[in-house]
Short mmCIF file of C-alpha atoms in Angstrom, two decimals:
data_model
loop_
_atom_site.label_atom_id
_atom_site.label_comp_id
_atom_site.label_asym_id
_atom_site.label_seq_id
_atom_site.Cartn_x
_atom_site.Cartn_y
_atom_site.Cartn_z
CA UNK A 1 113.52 75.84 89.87
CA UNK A 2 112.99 78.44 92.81
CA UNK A 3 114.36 81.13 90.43
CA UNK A 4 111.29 80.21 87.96
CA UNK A 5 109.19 80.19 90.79
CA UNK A 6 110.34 84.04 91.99
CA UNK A 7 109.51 85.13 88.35
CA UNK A 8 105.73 83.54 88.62
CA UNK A 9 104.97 84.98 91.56
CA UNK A 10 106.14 88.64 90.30
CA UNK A 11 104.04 88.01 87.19
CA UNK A 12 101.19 87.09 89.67
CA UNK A 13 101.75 90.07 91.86
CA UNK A 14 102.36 92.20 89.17
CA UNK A 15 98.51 94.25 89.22
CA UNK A 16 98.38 94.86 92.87
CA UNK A 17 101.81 96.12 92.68
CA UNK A 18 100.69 98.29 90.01
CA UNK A 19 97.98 99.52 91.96
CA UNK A 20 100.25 100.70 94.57
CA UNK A 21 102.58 102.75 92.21
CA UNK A 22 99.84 104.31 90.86
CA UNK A 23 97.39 104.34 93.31
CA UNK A 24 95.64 108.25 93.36
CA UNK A 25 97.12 108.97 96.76
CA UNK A 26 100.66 110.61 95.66
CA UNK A 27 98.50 112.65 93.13
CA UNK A 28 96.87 114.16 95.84
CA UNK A 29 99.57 115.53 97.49
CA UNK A 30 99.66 118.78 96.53
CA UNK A 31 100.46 120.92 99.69
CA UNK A 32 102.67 120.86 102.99
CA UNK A 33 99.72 120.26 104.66
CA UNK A 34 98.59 117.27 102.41
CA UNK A 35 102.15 115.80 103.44
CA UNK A 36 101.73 116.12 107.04
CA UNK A 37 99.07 114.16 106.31
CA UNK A 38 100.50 111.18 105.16
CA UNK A 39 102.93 111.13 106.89
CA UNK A 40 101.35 110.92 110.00
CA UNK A 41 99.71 107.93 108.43
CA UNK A 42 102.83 106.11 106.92
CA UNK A 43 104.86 106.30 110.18
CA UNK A 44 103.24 103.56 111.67
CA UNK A 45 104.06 101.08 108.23
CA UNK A 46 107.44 102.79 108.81
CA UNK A 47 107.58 101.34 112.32
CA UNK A 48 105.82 97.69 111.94
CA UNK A 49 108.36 97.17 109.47
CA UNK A 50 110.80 96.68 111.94
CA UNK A 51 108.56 94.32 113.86
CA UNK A 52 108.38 92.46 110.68
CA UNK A 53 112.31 92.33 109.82
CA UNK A 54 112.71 91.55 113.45
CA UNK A 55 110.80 88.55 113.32
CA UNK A 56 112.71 87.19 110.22
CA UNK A 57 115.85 87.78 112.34
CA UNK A 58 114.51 85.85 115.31
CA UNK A 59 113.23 83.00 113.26
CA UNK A 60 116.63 82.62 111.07
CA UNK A 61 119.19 83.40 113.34
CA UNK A 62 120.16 82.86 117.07
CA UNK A 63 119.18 85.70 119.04
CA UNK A 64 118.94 83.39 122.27
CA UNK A 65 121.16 82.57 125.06
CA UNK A 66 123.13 80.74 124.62
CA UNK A 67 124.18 80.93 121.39
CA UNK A 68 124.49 78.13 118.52
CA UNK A 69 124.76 78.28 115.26
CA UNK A 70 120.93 78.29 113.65
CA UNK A 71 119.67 77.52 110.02
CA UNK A 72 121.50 78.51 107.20
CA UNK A 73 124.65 80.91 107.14
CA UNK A 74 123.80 82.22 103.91
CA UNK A 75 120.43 82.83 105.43
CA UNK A 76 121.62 84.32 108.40
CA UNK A 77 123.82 86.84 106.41
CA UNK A 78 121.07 88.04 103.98
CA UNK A 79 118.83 88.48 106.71
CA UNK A 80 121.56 90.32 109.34
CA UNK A 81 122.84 92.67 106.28
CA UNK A 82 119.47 93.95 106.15
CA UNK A 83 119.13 94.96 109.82
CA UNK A 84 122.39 96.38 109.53
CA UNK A 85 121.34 99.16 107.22
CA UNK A 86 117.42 99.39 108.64
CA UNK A 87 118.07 99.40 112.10
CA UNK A 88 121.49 101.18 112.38
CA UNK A 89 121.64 103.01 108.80
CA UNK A 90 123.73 106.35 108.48
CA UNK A 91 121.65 110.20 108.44
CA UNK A 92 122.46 112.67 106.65
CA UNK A 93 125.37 113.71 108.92
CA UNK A 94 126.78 110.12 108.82
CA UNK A 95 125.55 109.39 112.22
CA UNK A 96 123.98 106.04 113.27
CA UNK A 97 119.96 105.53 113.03
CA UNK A 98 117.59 103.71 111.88
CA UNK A 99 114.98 104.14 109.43
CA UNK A 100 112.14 104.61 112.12
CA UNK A 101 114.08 107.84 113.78
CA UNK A 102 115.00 109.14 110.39
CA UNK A 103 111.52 109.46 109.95
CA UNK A 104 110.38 110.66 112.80
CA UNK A 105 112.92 113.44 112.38
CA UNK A 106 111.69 113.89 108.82
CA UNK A 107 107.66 114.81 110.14
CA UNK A 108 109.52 117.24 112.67
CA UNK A 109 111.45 119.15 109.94
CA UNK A 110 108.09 118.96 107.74
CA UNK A 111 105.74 120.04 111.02
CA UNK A 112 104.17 116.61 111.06
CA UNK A 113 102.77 115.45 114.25
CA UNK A 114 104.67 113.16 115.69
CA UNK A 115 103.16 113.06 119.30
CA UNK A 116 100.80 109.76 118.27
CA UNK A 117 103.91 107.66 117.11
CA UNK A 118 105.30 108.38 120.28
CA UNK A 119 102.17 107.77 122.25
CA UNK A 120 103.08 104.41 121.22
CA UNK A 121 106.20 103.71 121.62
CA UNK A 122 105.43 104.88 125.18
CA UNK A 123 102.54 102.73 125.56
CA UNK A 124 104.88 99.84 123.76
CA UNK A 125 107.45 100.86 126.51
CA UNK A 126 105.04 100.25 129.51
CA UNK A 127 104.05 96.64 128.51
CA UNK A 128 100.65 97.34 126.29
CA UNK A 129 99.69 95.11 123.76
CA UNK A 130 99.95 96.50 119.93
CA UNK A 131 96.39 96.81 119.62
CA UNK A 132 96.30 98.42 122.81
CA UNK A 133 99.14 101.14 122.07
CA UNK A 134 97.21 101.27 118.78
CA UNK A 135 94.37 102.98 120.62
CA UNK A 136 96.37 104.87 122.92
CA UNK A 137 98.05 106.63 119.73
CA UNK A 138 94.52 107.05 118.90
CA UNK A 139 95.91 105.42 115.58
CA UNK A 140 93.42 106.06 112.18
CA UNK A 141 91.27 102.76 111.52
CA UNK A 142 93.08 102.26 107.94
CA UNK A 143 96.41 102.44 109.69
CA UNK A 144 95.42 99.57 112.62
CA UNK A 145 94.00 97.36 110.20
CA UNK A 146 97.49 96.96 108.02
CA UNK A 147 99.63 97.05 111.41
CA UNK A 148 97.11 94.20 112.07
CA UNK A 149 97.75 91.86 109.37
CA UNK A 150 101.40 92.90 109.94
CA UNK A 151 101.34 91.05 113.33
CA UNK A 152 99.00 88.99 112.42
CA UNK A 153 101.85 87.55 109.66
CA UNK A 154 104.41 87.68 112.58
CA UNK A 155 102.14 85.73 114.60
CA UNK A 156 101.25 82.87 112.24
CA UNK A 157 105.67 82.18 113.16
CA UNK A 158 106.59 80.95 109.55
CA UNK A 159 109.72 82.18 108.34
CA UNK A 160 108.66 81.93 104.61
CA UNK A 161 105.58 83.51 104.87
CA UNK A 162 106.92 86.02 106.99
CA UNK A 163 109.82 86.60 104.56
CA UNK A 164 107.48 87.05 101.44
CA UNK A 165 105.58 89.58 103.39
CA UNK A 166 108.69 91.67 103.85
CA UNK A 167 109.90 90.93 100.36
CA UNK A 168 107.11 91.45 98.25
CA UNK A 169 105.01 93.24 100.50
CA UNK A 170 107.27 95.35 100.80
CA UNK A 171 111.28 95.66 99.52
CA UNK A 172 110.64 94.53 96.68
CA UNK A 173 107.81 97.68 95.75
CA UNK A 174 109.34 100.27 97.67
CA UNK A 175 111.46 101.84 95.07
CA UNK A 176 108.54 102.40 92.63
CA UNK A 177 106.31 103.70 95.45
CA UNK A 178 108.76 105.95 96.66
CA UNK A 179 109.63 107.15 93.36
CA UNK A 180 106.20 108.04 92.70
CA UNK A 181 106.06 110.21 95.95
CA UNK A 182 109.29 111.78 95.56
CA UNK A 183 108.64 113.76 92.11
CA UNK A 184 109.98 116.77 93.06
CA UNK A 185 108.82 117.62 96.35
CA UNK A 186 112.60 119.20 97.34
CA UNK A 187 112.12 121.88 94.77
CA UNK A 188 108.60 122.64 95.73
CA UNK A 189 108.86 122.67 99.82
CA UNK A 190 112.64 123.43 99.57
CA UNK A 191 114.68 123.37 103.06
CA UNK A 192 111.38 121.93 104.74
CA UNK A 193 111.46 118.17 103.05
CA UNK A 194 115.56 117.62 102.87
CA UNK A 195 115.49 114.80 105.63
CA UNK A 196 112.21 113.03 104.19
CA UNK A 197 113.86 113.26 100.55
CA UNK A 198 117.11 111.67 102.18
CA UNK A 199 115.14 108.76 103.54
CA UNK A 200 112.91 108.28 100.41
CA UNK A 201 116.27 108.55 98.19
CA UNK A 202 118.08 106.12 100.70
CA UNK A 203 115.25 104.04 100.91
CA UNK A 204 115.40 103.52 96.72
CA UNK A 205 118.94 103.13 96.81
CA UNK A 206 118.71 100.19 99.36
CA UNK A 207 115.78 98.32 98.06
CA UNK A 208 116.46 98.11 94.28
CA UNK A 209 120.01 97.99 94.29
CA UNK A 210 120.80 95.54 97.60
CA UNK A 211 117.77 94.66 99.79
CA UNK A 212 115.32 93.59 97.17
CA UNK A 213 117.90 91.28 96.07
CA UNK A 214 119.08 89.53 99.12
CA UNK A 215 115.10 89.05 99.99
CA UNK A 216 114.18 87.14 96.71
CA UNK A 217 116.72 84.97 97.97
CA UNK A 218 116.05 84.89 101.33
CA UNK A 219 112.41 83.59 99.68
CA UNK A 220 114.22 80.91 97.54
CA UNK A 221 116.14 79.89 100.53
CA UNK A 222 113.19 79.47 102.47
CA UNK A 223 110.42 77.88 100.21
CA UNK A 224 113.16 75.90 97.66
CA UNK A 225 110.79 73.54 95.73
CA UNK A 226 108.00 73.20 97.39
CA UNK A 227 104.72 74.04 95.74
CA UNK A 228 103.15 74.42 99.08
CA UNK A 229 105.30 76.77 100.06
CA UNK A 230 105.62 78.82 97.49
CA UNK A 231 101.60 78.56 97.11
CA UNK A 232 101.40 80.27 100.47
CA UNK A 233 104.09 82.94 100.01
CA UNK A 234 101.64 83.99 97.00
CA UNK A 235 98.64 84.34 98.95
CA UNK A 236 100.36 86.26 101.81
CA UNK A 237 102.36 88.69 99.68
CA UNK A 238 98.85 88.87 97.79
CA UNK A 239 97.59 89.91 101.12
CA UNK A 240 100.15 92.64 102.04
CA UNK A 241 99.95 94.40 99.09
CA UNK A 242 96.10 94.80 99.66
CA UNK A 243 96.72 95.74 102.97
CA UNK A 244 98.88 98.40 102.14
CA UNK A 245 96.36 99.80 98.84
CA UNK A 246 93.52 99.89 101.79
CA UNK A 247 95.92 101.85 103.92
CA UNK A 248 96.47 104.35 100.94
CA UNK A 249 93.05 104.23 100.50
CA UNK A 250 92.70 105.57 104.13
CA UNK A 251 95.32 108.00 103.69
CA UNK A 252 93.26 109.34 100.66
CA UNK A 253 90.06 109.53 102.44
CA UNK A 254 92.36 111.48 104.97
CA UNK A 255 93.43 113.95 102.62
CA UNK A 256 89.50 114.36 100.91
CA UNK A 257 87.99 115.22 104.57
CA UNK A 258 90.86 117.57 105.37
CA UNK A 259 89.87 119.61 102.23
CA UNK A 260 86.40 119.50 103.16
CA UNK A 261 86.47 121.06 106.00
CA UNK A 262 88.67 123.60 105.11
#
């Protein structure tokens, strides 16, 4: 019954997540500089991702002392396979990192700014609130409102709407977003983009073939028949993806004023 219920909710999500993929914003990047751009835009969904798969691993395991076995093992293993490969994934060397660093190494090697992202993890480091490191990173608006509802998600403290935010929000698009930005930005900014094309590549490989996956039934897990549940999962993945179409939306605005004024 939870498989059927998966399938609906796709079918509902399927025109916002259609929006996404197509949304004008990957059009529009046309230049290095265009890149910089949004990239200095997407770190911060790179980075509140975490937050959000972090909060899925402190509601359904034990991350407490001391330990005891919490919730379901099959749970637990879908949810700690995942961190595995986003928190301690392999570069292109085949050392240790996770997706955050990758990216911040990729807007080095592209001459992104990456002095705001680090503003807040500093900020982050001394104690601030999110909001609060947020402003110190002096953060665009479009970018603090989706890191909003991101916490705001994490806040509300229930696993299954938590997990369809990360699913459908987000594994479960990724590949087609990514694909759309990708197009062939090695062969036009060759030697520039190779650690950014590593992460969106590794990124596609991950999702589609074994995150996406092991979320779905992380959701069935989680909601199993309840209408209520599943009702709610709906509305919040509903909500993500808007979240992250304003946020392009933002990033496109971005990219219109830089061309103005130059």
């Amino acid at each position: 019954m939870s498989q059927d219920f998966v399938q609906q909710l796709q079918a509902q999500l399927q025109p916002a997540r259609q929006r996404m993929v197509d949304h004008a914003v990957y059009r529009r990047l046309e230049t290095l500089a265009d890149l910089r751009v949004f990239m200095e835009h997407h770190v911060y969904a790179v980075w509140d991702f975490m937050s959000l798969l972090k909060a899925l691993q402190r509601e359904l395991t034990c991350v407490e002392l001391p330990w005891v076995p919490k919730g379901n093992p099959a749970t637990r293993r879908l949810i700690n396979d995942i961190v595995l490969e986003e928190e301690t994934d392999l570069d292109p060397e085949g050392q240790p990192t996770s997706h955050f660093e990758l990216y911040l190494r990729a807007m080095r090697e592209a001459g992104a700014d990456t002095a705001p992202a680090e503003r807040l993890l500093a900020a982050l480091a001394e104690g601030a609130s999110v909001p609060a490191a947020l402003a110190a990173a002096q953060a665009p608006a479009s970018v603090q409102e989706f890191v909003k509802h991101t916490f705001g998600v994490i806040a509300g403290g229930q696993p299954h709407a938590i997990a369809a935010a990360f699913t459908f929000g987000r594994e479960d698009v990724i590949p087609d977003m990514f694909r759309s930005l990708i197009a062939d930005l090695g062969q036009r900014f060759p030697g520039q983009l190779d650690t950014f094309t590593y992460y969106l590549n590794r990124h596609i490989e991950l999702d589609e073939d074994h995150h996406a996956p092991l979320a779905h039934q992380m959701v069935r897990d989680l909601c199993g028949t309840d209408p209520a549940r599943w009702q709610q999962a709906g509305d919040i993945a509903q909500q993500g993806m808007a979240a992250r179409i304003a946020l392009w939306d933002g990033i496109a605005a971005a990219l219109a004023q830089e061309k103005t004024v130059a």
